[in-house]
Amino acid sequence: MHLSQEILTSLPVAFLILFVPIHAHTIPWTRNTVDRADSQLSLSPEHQAYHRRVFPQLTWLRDKTIEKIFGLPSKSTKIVDQSAISRPSKPQLPAKLLAKYGGDVVLRFNLTTPQEEKSLAEAAETLFLDVWEFTNNWADIRLKEDEVPALVGLLPKSLHKAYSHLMPDLAKTIYQSYPSITFSEQTFPSNNAPAFTPSLKTSDDGVDNIFFRNYQPLSVIVPWMRLMASMFTSHVRFVNIGTTYEGRDIPALRVGVSPTLDHNESDLRKTIIISGGTHAREWISVSTITYIAWSLITSYGKTPGITKLLQEFDFVFIPTMNPDGYVYTWENDRLWRKNRQQTNVRFCRGLDLDRAFGFEWDGDTASNPCSESYPGEEPFQAVEAHRLAEWARNETEQNGVKFVGFLDLHSYSQQILYPYSYSCNADPPSLENLEELGMGIAKAIRISSGQQYGVASACEGAVSSKLGARGGVSRMETGGGSAIDWFYHELKVRYSYQIKLRDTGSYGFLLPKENILPTGEEAFDAVKYFGDFLLGNKGIENSVFTELHPSKAEPGEGAVEIDRMIDYEVDENQSEVEPEDFNWELRRRK
C-alpha cells in the first residue's frame, strides 16, 4: 500500500518530465557549445550530442525514480556549492553579448520643464535611441557610451549635466539577469541540485517554491500552467486566447468557481483580466502574473476571503501577451520590446502591442517601423492585440461574460495608471472611481510592503505641464491605441489600470531574481484589494486584506497607517454601479 502511494505521488513529476523539455531554455551565447571531454571522443557530432545530453539525464532519472519508489537513501555525491559555480567572480562576458551591448549605458535625465522633455524626445528620435521609461520628473534612455556627446549636443544647456549613469555596464547587468543555473557546467541537475522545473510543493508563501526562485522561459511556464489546471480541476482551467504571428498559442488560466446555490444561469459571469508580458523584456510582469495566479489557486478553500472572490469573479491570467517576443528575449535579445511581426521595412521587425488597439489609435506620430513604439500601419495590425480583442468580444457576446476589471502589468517605475492614455484633454467618465480605487491599491501595497506606488492618469508624460494655447501634456512617446483605453471605452470595463511594477530605475527591466517574490506579494496585495473593492468593501481594514494580513489591522504602526486612509461608509445593500450609469461619450477638457 505504501509502495502504491509512493508511485502515485511520483506521477506529477512524470507529468512534468513528459511536458517540460530538458533544455528548458537556450541562452544565446551557450547555444551549440561543445563539451571538451566529448570533443575528444571519436564519435560523430550527432552521437556526441546524444551521449552528452541523454545519458546523464537517463542516469539521473533512473536513480531518482528508484530512490523515490523504494525509499532508498540518495547516493553519496560530492556536494557542490551552487553559489560558487553559478557565475564566475569576474565573469567573462560572451562575445555575442558584448557585440550587441558592449559599451551600452543607461542614463537618467532629470527633467524640470516641458521644453526639456520635448528636446530630449526629439533627440532620442533623431538618434534612434531606446527610451526605457519616464515619469513626472525623469526619463531613462539606453545608448552607446560614445553616443552620449552627440545626444548632449542636441539638448539645451540645462540638460548638459542633468543626467546620471544608472547602468555603466549594461552588458554585465544583462548577463547577470539570466537564471544562474544556466551558467553552471551541469547539463542536468545532480542529486543535490534543484531541478529547473516547476515545483509541486505548496506552502503558505512562495519562498519554498523553486518555480519563483528564478525567471522562467515560456517552455517551463506553459507546462506549469497545464499542471495547475490538472491539479486544481475544481477551479482552474487552461485556455488559449489565440495564436501569435509566429504561430505560438497565447496561454491563459481561468480561475474561478460558479456556485450552484441560488445561481441564475442567465446571469453574466463577472470576470477580471490580469495580463503581463505585453512588452517582451519586462520579465518581472510575467513572473508576477504566475505568482498571483498560484497564490489565488492555492488559497481557494483555505482562506474564506479568497474563496469568496473566486466564487464571485472569474480571473483570467495571461502571463505573456507577447509569447514570440518573450521567447526572443531568452534566445536572442534580452531587451527586445515589441512582437516579432514583419513590418514594411525588412530590417525593422515588431509592433508595439500597447499602441496597436483600436481606440484613439495614433499611427501618424509614430510612423517609423524602427521605433520601439511603432503601432503599425492601422489599428489592430499587431496580431496578438487583435487576438486579445477578438477573444474578449467573443466572451462578452457569446459566452455570457461581463468584464469588470482589467489589470495590465508592466515594468518599471512603480506606478498605477488609469485611462485615458491617448490624451489628457479628455476625462474618463468614471474618473473619481478610478482615482479612488487606484489610491486604495497604492495604499494597500504601501501598508503591506512599504513600497511607494504613484497614482496618475496614463496620459501624463515625463513633465505634467501644459504646452501651448491648446493645452496638452508633453510626452516622451505617443499614448494612443493603449489596451487600458480600449478595454475601458470599447468594452465598458469600469476599472482598467496599467500597473508598472518594481523598481524605480536601479535595474529597470533587468530586475534581479531576488525581487520576484516581493514584487509578486505586492501585486497579490493589489489584486486582493481590487477584488475586495469590487465586492463593495472600500476600506483597507475590510475582509480580504485584513484576513490575509491580520497584523496590519492590529494597533501599532500598521493601524496608524490605516487610520490615515479615507474613511468610506459602506452600505451593504448598495448595488454595484453599472457601466450603463455613466455617460461614455468623451468629456473634453476646456
Coordinates of C-alpha atoms in Angstrom, one line a residue:
M1 CA 0.0 0.0 0.0
H2 CA 2.8 2.3 0.9
L3 CA 4.5 1.5 -2.3
S4 CA 1.4 2.3 -4.3
Q5 CA 1.1 5.7 -2.6
E6 CA 4.7 6.5 -3.4
I7 CA 4.2 5.6 -7.1
L8 CA 1.1 7.8 -7.2
T9 CA 3.0 10.7 -5.7
S10 CA 5.6 10.4 -8.4
L11 CA 3.0 10.8 -11.2
P12 CA 3.1 14.6 -11.2
V13 CA 6.8 14.5 -11.5
A14 CA 6.5 12.2 -14.5
F15 CA 3.9 14.6 -15.9
L16 CA 6.4 17.5 -15.8
I17 CA 9.2 15.3 -17.3
L18 CA 6.9 14.5 -20.2
F19 CA 5.9 18.1 -20.9
V20 CA 8.9 20.1 -20.0
P21 CA 11.8 19.9 -22.4
I22 CA 15.1 19.0 -20.7
H23 CA 16.7 22.1 -22.1
A24 CA 14.0 24.4 -20.9
H25 CA 15.7 27.4 -22.5
T26 CA 18.7 28.3 -24.6
I27 CA 20.8 31.2 -23.7
P28 CA 22.1 32.9 -26.9
W29 CA 25.8 32.5 -26.1
T30 CA 25.5 28.9 -24.9
R31 CA 23.9 27.5 -28.0
N32 CA 25.8 24.8 -29.9
T33 CA 28.6 24.7 -27.4
V34 CA 30.8 21.6 -27.4
D35 CA 31.9 19.8 -24.2
R36 CA 35.7 19.5 -24.1
A37 CA 35.6 15.9 -23.0
D38 CA 33.1 14.8 -25.6
S39 CA 35.1 16.6 -28.3
Q40 CA 37.9 14.0 -27.7
L41 CA 35.6 11.1 -28.5
S42 CA 35.8 9.5 -31.9
L43 CA 32.1 9.9 -32.5
S44 CA 30.1 11.8 -35.0
P45 CA 28.8 15.2 -33.8
E46 CA 25.3 13.7 -33.6
H47 CA 26.4 10.8 -31.4
Q48 CA 28.5 13.2 -29.3
A49 CA 25.5 15.4 -28.6
Y50 CA 23.3 12.4 -27.9
H51 CA 25.8 10.9 -25.5
R52 CA 26.4 14.3 -23.8
R53 CA 22.7 15.2 -23.3
V54 CA 20.8 11.9 -23.0
F55 CA 22.9 9.5 -20.9
P56 CA 23.5 11.8 -17.9
Q57 CA 19.8 12.6 -17.9
L58 CA 18.7 9.0 -18.0
T59 CA 21.1 8.1 -15.2
W60 CA 19.7 10.9 -13.1
L61 CA 16.1 9.9 -13.9
R62 CA 16.8 6.2 -13.1
D63 CA 18.5 7.0 -9.8
K64 CA 15.8 9.4 -8.7
T65 CA 12.9 7.1 -9.7
I66 CA 14.5 4.1 -7.8
E67 CA 15.1 6.3 -4.7
K68 CA 11.6 7.7 -4.8
I69 CA 9.7 4.4 -5.3
F70 CA 11.8 2.2 -3.0
G71 CA 12.7 4.8 -0.4
L72 CA 16.4 4.3 -0.8
P73 CA 18.8 6.9 0.5
S74 CA 20.4 9.2 -2.0
K75 CA 23.8 8.1 -3.3
S76 CA 26.7 9.9 -1.7
T77 CA 27.7 12.6 -4.0
K78 CA 30.1 15.4 -3.8
I79 CA 28.1 18.5 -2.6
V80 CA 28.6 21.3 -5.0
D81 CA 28.4 24.9 -3.8
Q82 CA 25.9 26.3 -6.3
S83 CA 26.7 29.9 -5.3
A84 CA 30.3 29.2 -6.2
I85 CA 29.6 27.9 -9.7
S86 CA 26.6 29.9 -10.6
R87 CA 28.8 32.6 -12.1
P88 CA 32.5 33.3 -12.1
S89 CA 33.5 36.1 -9.7
K90 CA 34.8 38.1 -12.7
P91 CA 32.6 36.9 -15.5
Q92 CA 34.0 36.7 -18.9
L93 CA 31.1 38.1 -20.9
P94 CA 30.2 36.2 -24.0
A95 CA 31.3 37.6 -27.3
K96 CA 27.8 37.7 -28.7
L97 CA 26.5 39.7 -25.8
L98 CA 29.5 42.1 -25.9
A99 CA 28.9 42.6 -29.6
K100 CA 25.3 43.7 -29.1
Y101 CA 25.6 45.6 -25.8
G102 CA 29.2 46.2 -25.1
G103 CA 29.7 49.8 -24.4
D104 CA 26.0 50.5 -23.8
V105 CA 24.9 52.6 -20.8
V106 CA 21.6 53.7 -19.4
L107 CA 21.3 57.4 -18.5
R108 CA 18.7 59.1 -16.3
F109 CA 17.9 62.7 -17.3
N110 CA 16.3 64.8 -14.6
L111 CA 13.6 67.0 -16.4
T112 CA 12.1 70.1 -15.0
T113 CA 10.3 71.8 -17.9
P114 CA 8.2 70.7 -20.9
Q115 CA 10.8 72.2 -23.2
E116 CA 13.5 70.0 -21.8
E117 CA 11.3 66.9 -22.3
K118 CA 10.4 67.9 -25.8
S119 CA 14.1 68.4 -26.7
L120 CA 15.1 65.1 -25.2
A121 CA 12.3 63.3 -27.0
E122 CA 13.2 64.8 -30.3
A123 CA 16.9 64.0 -29.8
A124 CA 16.1 60.4 -28.9
E125 CA 14.0 60.0 -32.0
T126 CA 16.7 61.6 -34.2
L127 CA 19.4 59.2 -32.9
F128 CA 17.1 56.2 -32.7
L129 CA 17.6 55.7 -29.0
D130 CA 15.7 53.4 -26.7
V131 CA 13.6 55.3 -24.2
W132 CA 13.3 52.9 -21.3
E133 CA 10.9 54.7 -19.0
F134 CA 9.7 58.1 -17.9
T135 CA 7.7 59.6 -15.0
N136 CA 6.8 63.1 -13.9
N137 CA 10.4 64.1 -13.3
W138 CA 12.9 61.8 -15.1
A139 CA 13.5 59.8 -18.3
D140 CA 15.8 56.8 -18.7
I141 CA 17.5 56.3 -22.1
R142 CA 19.8 53.5 -23.3
L143 CA 22.5 54.4 -25.8
K144 CA 26.2 53.7 -26.7
E145 CA 28.7 55.4 -24.5
D146 CA 30.3 57.0 -27.5
E147 CA 26.8 58.4 -28.5
V148 CA 26.5 60.5 -25.3
P149 CA 28.3 63.6 -26.7
A150 CA 26.1 63.5 -29.8
L151 CA 22.9 63.3 -27.6
V152 CA 24.1 66.1 -25.2
G153 CA 24.9 68.3 -28.2
L154 CA 21.2 68.2 -29.3
L155 CA 19.9 69.2 -25.8
P156 CA 19.6 72.6 -24.2
K157 CA 22.4 73.6 -21.8
S158 CA 20.2 72.9 -18.8
L159 CA 20.4 69.2 -19.6
H160 CA 24.1 69.0 -20.3
K161 CA 24.9 67.9 -16.8
A162 CA 21.4 66.9 -15.7
Y163 CA 21.9 63.2 -16.1
S164 CA 23.5 60.3 -14.2
H165 CA 24.6 56.8 -15.1
L166 CA 22.1 54.1 -13.9
M167 CA 23.9 51.2 -15.5
P168 CA 27.5 51.9 -16.5
D169 CA 28.0 48.4 -17.8
L170 CA 24.8 47.2 -19.4
A171 CA 26.2 44.0 -20.9
K172 CA 27.3 42.7 -17.5
T173 CA 23.8 43.6 -16.0
I174 CA 22.1 41.7 -18.8
Y175 CA 24.4 38.7 -18.3
Q176 CA 23.5 38.6 -14.6
S177 CA 19.8 38.8 -15.3
Y178 CA 19.6 35.3 -16.7
P179 CA 19.0 32.3 -14.3
S180 CA 22.2 31.4 -12.6
I181 CA 21.7 27.7 -13.3
T182 CA 22.4 28.4 -17.0
F183 CA 25.9 29.4 -16.2
S184 CA 27.0 26.3 -14.4
E185 CA 28.6 23.5 -16.3
Q186 CA 25.9 20.9 -15.4
T187 CA 23.7 19.7 -18.2
F188 CA 21.3 18.2 -15.8
P189 CA 20.8 18.6 -12.0
S190 CA 22.9 16.5 -9.7
N191 CA 21.3 14.6 -6.8
N192 CA 21.8 17.6 -4.6
A193 CA 20.9 20.4 -7.1
P194 CA 17.3 21.6 -7.5
A195 CA 15.8 20.8 -10.9
F196 CA 14.9 23.7 -13.2
T197 CA 11.3 22.6 -13.3
P198 CA 8.1 23.8 -11.6
S199 CA 7.8 22.8 -8.0
L200 CA 4.9 20.7 -6.9
K201 CA 5.3 21.8 -3.3
T202 CA 2.7 24.2 -2.0
S203 CA 3.3 26.5 1.0
D204 CA 1.8 29.5 2.7
D205 CA 4.2 31.7 0.7
G206 CA 6.3 31.3 -2.4
V207 CA 9.7 31.1 -0.6
D208 CA 9.9 27.3 -0.9
N209 CA 8.6 27.1 -4.4
I210 CA 11.5 26.7 -6.8
F211 CA 9.4 28.0 -9.7
F212 CA 9.6 31.5 -8.2
R213 CA 13.3 31.5 -7.4
N214 CA 14.2 32.4 -11.0
Y215 CA 12.7 33.9 -14.1
Q216 CA 11.2 31.1 -16.2
P217 CA 11.2 30.7 -20.0
L218 CA 8.0 30.0 -21.9
S219 CA 8.9 26.3 -22.3
V220 CA 8.6 26.0 -18.5
I221 CA 5.7 28.4 -17.9
V222 CA 3.2 26.6 -20.2
P223 CA 3.7 23.1 -18.6
W224 CA 3.4 24.8 -15.2
M225 CA 0.1 26.3 -16.2
R226 CA -1.1 22.9 -17.5
L227 CA 0.0 21.4 -14.3
M228 CA -2.0 23.9 -12.3
A229 CA -5.1 23.2 -14.3
S230 CA -4.7 19.4 -13.9
M231 CA -4.0 19.6 -10.1
F232 CA -6.8 22.0 -9.3
T233 CA -9.6 20.9 -11.6
S234 CA -12.3 22.4 -9.3
H235 CA -11.4 26.0 -10.0
V236 CA -8.7 26.2 -12.7
R237 CA -8.9 25.8 -16.5
F238 CA -6.2 26.2 -19.1
V239 CA -7.4 28.3 -22.0
N240 CA -6.0 29.7 -25.2
I241 CA -6.5 33.3 -26.1
G242 CA -5.4 33.0 -29.7
T243 CA -2.3 32.4 -31.9
T244 CA 0.7 34.8 -32.3
Y245 CA 2.3 36.0 -35.5
E246 CA 4.8 33.1 -35.4
G247 CA 2.2 30.5 -34.6
R248 CA 2.5 30.1 -30.8
D249 CA -0.5 29.9 -28.6
I250 CA -1.2 32.7 -26.1
P251 CA -1.9 30.6 -23.0
A252 CA -4.0 31.7 -20.0
L253 CA -5.5 30.3 -16.8
R254 CA -9.1 30.9 -16.0
V255 CA -9.5 30.7 -12.2
G256 CA -12.9 30.8 -10.5
V257 CA -15.9 28.8 -9.2
S258 CA -19.5 29.4 -10.1
P259 CA -21.6 28.2 -7.1
T260 CA -24.8 26.4 -8.0
L261 CA -26.6 27.8 -4.9
D262 CA -29.3 30.3 -5.9
H263 CA -27.5 30.9 -9.2
N264 CA -29.4 32.2 -12.1
E265 CA -27.9 30.7 -15.3
S266 CA -28.8 33.9 -17.2
D267 CA -26.6 36.0 -15.0
L268 CA -23.4 37.2 -16.7
R269 CA -20.2 35.9 -15.1
K270 CA -18.2 38.9 -13.8
T271 CA -14.6 38.5 -15.0
I272 CA -11.3 40.2 -14.3
I273 CA -8.4 40.0 -16.8
I274 CA -4.8 40.2 -15.5
S275 CA -2.2 40.3 -18.2
G276 CA 1.5 40.7 -18.5
G277 CA 4.4 40.4 -20.9
T278 CA 3.0 42.8 -23.4
H279 CA 6.5 44.2 -23.8
A280 CA 8.8 41.2 -24.1
R281 CA 11.7 42.5 -22.0
E282 CA 9.5 43.1 -18.9
W283 CA 10.2 39.7 -17.3
I284 CA 9.0 40.7 -13.9
S285 CA 5.5 41.2 -15.2
V286 CA 5.4 37.6 -16.5
S287 CA 6.7 36.1 -13.2
T288 CA 4.3 38.3 -11.2
I289 CA 1.2 37.1 -13.2
T290 CA 2.2 33.4 -12.4
Y291 CA 2.7 34.3 -8.7
I292 CA -0.7 36.0 -8.4
A293 CA -2.4 33.0 -10.1
W294 CA -0.5 30.5 -7.9
S295 CA -1.5 32.4 -4.8
L296 CA -5.2 32.6 -5.6
I297 CA -5.3 29.0 -6.8
T298 CA -3.7 27.5 -3.7
S299 CA -5.6 29.8 -1.3
Y300 CA -9.0 28.7 -2.5
G301 CA -10.8 26.7 0.1
K302 CA -8.3 27.7 2.8
T303 CA -8.9 31.4 3.0
P304 CA -12.6 32.5 3.2
G305 CA -11.9 35.9 1.6
I306 CA -10.1 34.4 -1.4
T307 CA -12.7 31.6 -1.7
K308 CA -15.4 34.3 -1.9
L309 CA -13.5 36.2 -4.5
L310 CA -13.3 33.2 -6.7
Q311 CA -17.0 32.5 -6.2
E312 CA -17.9 36.0 -7.2
F313 CA -15.4 36.5 -10.1
D314 CA -13.5 34.7 -12.7
F315 CA -9.9 35.7 -13.0
V316 CA -8.2 35.2 -16.4
F317 CA -4.4 35.2 -16.1
I318 CA -2.3 35.8 -19.2
P319 CA 1.4 35.6 -18.2
T320 CA 2.5 37.0 -21.6
M321 CA 0.5 38.6 -24.3
N322 CA 3.7 38.5 -26.4
P323 CA 5.0 34.9 -26.5
D324 CA 7.0 35.5 -29.7
G325 CA 8.8 38.4 -28.2
Y326 CA 9.3 36.8 -24.8
V327 CA 11.0 33.7 -26.4
Y328 CA 13.2 36.1 -28.4
T329 CA 14.4 37.8 -25.3
W330 CA 15.6 34.4 -24.0
E331 CA 17.2 33.2 -27.2
N332 CA 18.5 36.3 -28.9
D333 CA 18.0 39.8 -27.4
R334 CA 17.2 40.3 -23.7
L335 CA 16.0 43.9 -24.3
W336 CA 13.6 43.2 -27.2
R337 CA 10.3 45.1 -26.6
K338 CA 7.9 44.6 -29.5
N339 CA 6.3 41.5 -31.0
R340 CA 8.1 39.7 -33.9
Q341 CA 5.8 40.8 -36.7
Q342 CA 7.4 41.8 -40.0
T343 CA 6.9 45.5 -41.0
N344 CA 7.3 47.2 -44.3
V345 CA 11.0 47.8 -43.5
R346 CA 12.8 44.4 -43.8
F347 CA 15.4 45.1 -41.1
C348 CA 12.9 46.6 -38.6
R349 CA 10.6 43.9 -37.1
G350 CA 8.0 44.2 -34.5
L351 CA 4.9 46.3 -33.4
D352 CA 4.3 47.7 -30.0
L353 CA 1.2 45.8 -28.7
D354 CA 0.3 48.5 -26.3
R355 CA -0.1 51.0 -29.1
A356 CA -1.9 48.7 -31.5
F357 CA -5.5 48.7 -30.1
G358 CA -8.3 50.4 -32.0
F359 CA -9.4 53.2 -29.6
E360 CA -7.8 56.5 -30.5
W361 CA -5.1 54.7 -32.4
D362 CA -2.4 57.2 -33.4
G363 CA -0.2 56.0 -36.2
D364 CA 0.7 59.4 -37.5
T365 CA 3.0 60.4 -34.6
A366 CA 4.9 57.1 -34.6
S367 CA 5.3 56.1 -38.3
N368 CA 8.8 54.8 -38.1
P369 CA 8.9 51.0 -38.1
C370 CA 12.2 51.0 -36.4
S371 CA 10.7 52.9 -33.4
E372 CA 10.2 50.9 -30.2
S373 CA 6.7 52.4 -30.0
Y374 CA 5.7 51.6 -33.6
P375 CA 1.9 50.9 -33.7
G376 CA 1.7 49.6 -37.2
E377 CA 0.0 51.0 -40.3
E378 CA -3.5 50.5 -39.0
P379 CA -5.4 49.7 -35.8
F380 CA -5.0 46.0 -34.7
Q381 CA -2.4 45.3 -37.2
A382 CA -0.4 43.6 -34.4
V383 CA -1.7 40.0 -34.4
E384 CA -1.6 39.5 -30.7
A385 CA -3.5 42.7 -29.9
H386 CA -6.1 41.6 -32.5
R387 CA -6.4 38.2 -31.0
L388 CA -7.0 39.5 -27.5
A389 CA -9.7 41.9 -28.7
E390 CA -11.4 39.2 -30.7
W391 CA -11.3 36.8 -27.7
A392 CA -12.7 39.4 -25.3
R393 CA -15.5 40.4 -27.6
N394 CA -16.4 36.8 -28.2
E395 CA -16.5 36.2 -24.4
T396 CA -18.9 39.0 -23.9
E397 CA -21.2 38.3 -26.9
Q398 CA -21.2 34.5 -26.9
N399 CA -20.1 33.2 -23.5
G400 CA -22.1 35.2 -21.0
V401 CA -19.1 37.1 -19.6
K402 CA -19.0 40.6 -18.3
F403 CA -15.6 42.1 -17.8
V404 CA -15.5 44.2 -14.7
G405 CA -11.7 44.7 -14.4
F406 CA -8.6 44.8 -16.5
L407 CA -5.1 44.9 -14.9
D408 CA -2.2 45.2 -17.4
L409 CA 1.1 44.6 -15.6
H410 CA 4.3 46.3 -16.9
S411 CA 7.6 47.4 -15.6
Y412 CA 9.1 49.6 -14.4
S413 CA 8.7 52.8 -12.2
Q414 CA 6.1 51.7 -9.6
Q415 CA 3.1 53.5 -10.9
I416 CA -0.7 52.8 -11.1
L417 CA -2.1 54.4 -14.2
Y418 CA -5.7 54.7 -15.3
P419 CA -7.3 55.9 -18.5
Y420 CA -7.0 57.8 -20.7
S421 CA -3.6 57.1 -22.1
Y422 CA -4.1 58.7 -25.5
S423 CA -4.7 62.3 -24.3
C424 CA -5.1 64.4 -21.2
N425 CA -7.6 66.6 -23.0
A426 CA -10.5 64.2 -22.1
D427 CA -11.6 62.9 -18.8
P428 CA -12.8 59.3 -18.3
P429 CA -16.5 59.2 -17.3
S430 CA -15.7 57.4 -14.0
L431 CA -12.6 59.5 -13.2
E432 CA -13.4 59.7 -9.4
N433 CA -13.9 55.9 -9.2
L434 CA -10.7 55.2 -11.0
E435 CA -8.8 57.6 -8.7
E436 CA -10.4 56.2 -5.6
L437 CA -9.5 52.6 -6.4
G438 CA -6.1 53.5 -7.7
M439 CA -5.2 55.3 -4.4
G440 CA -6.6 52.3 -2.4
I441 CA -4.4 49.9 -4.3
A442 CA -1.3 52.0 -3.8
K443 CA -2.0 52.3 0.0
A444 CA -2.6 48.5 0.2
I445 CA 0.9 48.0 -1.3
R446 CA 2.5 50.6 1.0
I447 CA 0.9 49.1 4.1
S448 CA 1.9 45.6 3.3
S449 CA 5.5 46.1 1.9
G450 CA 6.4 49.8 2.4
Q451 CA 6.9 50.4 -1.3
Q452 CA 5.6 53.6 -2.8
Y453 CA 3.5 53.4 -5.9
G454 CA 2.4 56.6 -7.6
V455 CA -1.2 57.0 -9.0
A456 CA -1.8 59.1 -12.1
S457 CA -3.5 59.3 -15.4
A458 CA -1.7 57.2 -18.1
C459 CA -1.7 60.3 -20.4
E460 CA 0.8 62.2 -18.3
G461 CA 4.3 62.5 -19.8
A462 CA 7.6 63.0 -18.1
V463 CA 6.6 66.6 -17.2
S464 CA 3.0 67.3 -16.3
S465 CA 2.8 70.8 -17.6
K466 CA 0.5 72.3 -20.2
L467 CA 2.1 73.2 -23.6
G468 CA 0.8 75.9 -25.9
A469 CA -2.6 77.5 -26.1
R470 CA -4.4 74.3 -26.9
G471 CA -3.2 72.6 -23.8
G472 CA -2.0 69.0 -23.7
V473 CA 0.8 67.3 -21.9
S474 CA 4.3 66.8 -23.3
R475 CA 5.2 63.1 -23.8
M476 CA 8.3 61.0 -24.5
E477 CA 6.2 58.8 -26.7
T478 CA 2.6 58.5 -28.1
G479 CA -0.1 57.2 -25.9
G480 CA -2.8 56.2 -28.4
G481 CA -4.0 52.7 -29.0
S482 CA -3.5 51.6 -25.4
A483 CA -5.0 48.4 -24.1
I484 CA -6.4 50.0 -21.0
D485 CA -8.1 52.7 -23.1
W486 CA -9.7 50.1 -25.4
F487 CA -11.0 47.9 -22.6
Y488 CA -12.3 50.9 -20.7
H489 CA -14.1 52.7 -23.5
E490 CA -14.9 50.0 -26.0
L491 CA -15.8 47.1 -23.7
K492 CA -17.0 49.4 -20.9
V493 CA -14.7 47.8 -18.3
R494 CA -15.3 50.0 -15.3
Y495 CA -11.9 49.5 -13.7
S496 CA -9.0 49.4 -16.2
Y497 CA -5.4 50.0 -15.0
Q498 CA -1.8 49.7 -16.1
I499 CA 0.4 48.8 -13.1
K500 CA 4.1 49.4 -13.5
L501 CA 6.0 47.2 -11.1
R502 CA 9.4 47.4 -9.5
D503 CA 11.8 49.1 -9.5
T504 CA 12.3 52.8 -9.9
G505 CA 15.4 52.5 -12.2
S506 CA 18.3 50.9 -10.3
Y507 CA 17.9 47.8 -12.5
G508 CA 15.0 48.7 -14.8
F509 CA 13.9 45.8 -17.0
L510 CA 16.8 43.7 -15.6
L511 CA 15.4 43.4 -12.1
P512 CA 17.3 40.7 -10.1
K513 CA 15.5 37.4 -9.4
E514 CA 15.5 38.2 -5.6
N515 CA 12.7 40.7 -6.4
I516 CA 10.3 38.1 -7.9
L517 CA 8.8 37.1 -4.6
P518 CA 8.4 40.6 -3.0
T519 CA 7.0 42.0 -6.3
G520 CA 4.6 39.1 -6.5
E521 CA 3.4 39.7 -3.0
E522 CA 2.9 43.4 -3.7
A523 CA 0.9 42.6 -6.8
F524 CA -1.1 39.9 -4.9
D525 CA -2.0 42.5 -2.3
A526 CA -3.1 44.8 -5.1
V527 CA -5.3 42.2 -6.6
K528 CA -6.8 41.3 -3.2
Y529 CA -7.7 44.9 -2.6
F530 CA -9.0 45.3 -6.2
G531 CA -11.4 42.3 -5.7
D532 CA -12.4 43.4 -2.2
F533 CA -13.3 46.8 -3.6
L534 CA -15.5 45.3 -6.3
L535 CA -17.3 43.4 -3.6
G536 CA -18.2 46.7 -2.0
N537 CA -15.6 46.7 0.8
K538 CA -13.9 50.0 0.2
G539 CA -11.5 50.3 3.1
I540 CA -8.2 48.7 3.7
E541 CA -9.4 47.4 7.1
N542 CA -12.1 45.2 5.4
S543 CA -12.3 41.5 4.8
V544 CA -9.8 40.1 2.4
F545 CA -6.9 42.3 3.2
T546 CA -7.3 42.0 7.0
E547 CA -7.9 38.3 6.7
L548 CA -4.6 37.7 4.9
H549 CA -2.7 40.5 6.8
P550 CA -4.1 40.4 10.4
S551 CA -1.0 42.1 11.8
K552 CA -1.8 45.2 9.7
A553 CA -5.1 45.7 11.5
E554 CA -3.6 45.5 15.0
P555 CA -2.8 48.6 17.0
G556 CA 0.6 49.9 16.1
E557 CA 2.4 51.1 13.0
G558 CA 0.1 49.3 10.6
A559 CA -3.0 50.7 12.3
V560 CA -1.7 54.2 12.3
E561 CA -1.2 54.0 8.6
I562 CA -4.8 52.6 8.2
D563 CA -6.2 55.5 10.2
R564 CA -4.8 57.9 7.6
M565 CA -6.9 56.2 5.0
I566 CA -10.0 57.9 3.6
D567 CA -13.0 56.6 5.7
Y568 CA -15.6 55.2 3.4
E569 CA -19.1 54.3 4.7
V570 CA -20.1 51.1 3.0
D571 CA -23.8 50.4 2.5
E572 CA -24.1 46.7 2.3
N573 CA -27.3 47.0 0.4
Q574 CA -25.8 49.3 -2.2
S575 CA -25.6 47.7 -5.5
E576 CA -22.6 48.0 -7.7
V577 CA -22.8 51.0 -10.1
E578 CA -23.4 49.6 -13.6
P579 CA -21.3 50.8 -16.6
E580 CA -24.5 52.0 -18.2
D581 CA -24.9 54.6 -15.5
F582 CA -22.0 56.5 -16.9
N583 CA -22.1 58.8 -19.9
W584 CA -19.4 57.1 -22.0
E585 CA -19.2 59.9 -24.5
L586 CA -15.8 61.6 -24.2
R587 CA -15.7 64.6 -22.0
R588 CA -13.3 67.1 -23.4
R589 CA -11.4 69.4 -21.1
K590 CA -11.9 73.1 -21.7

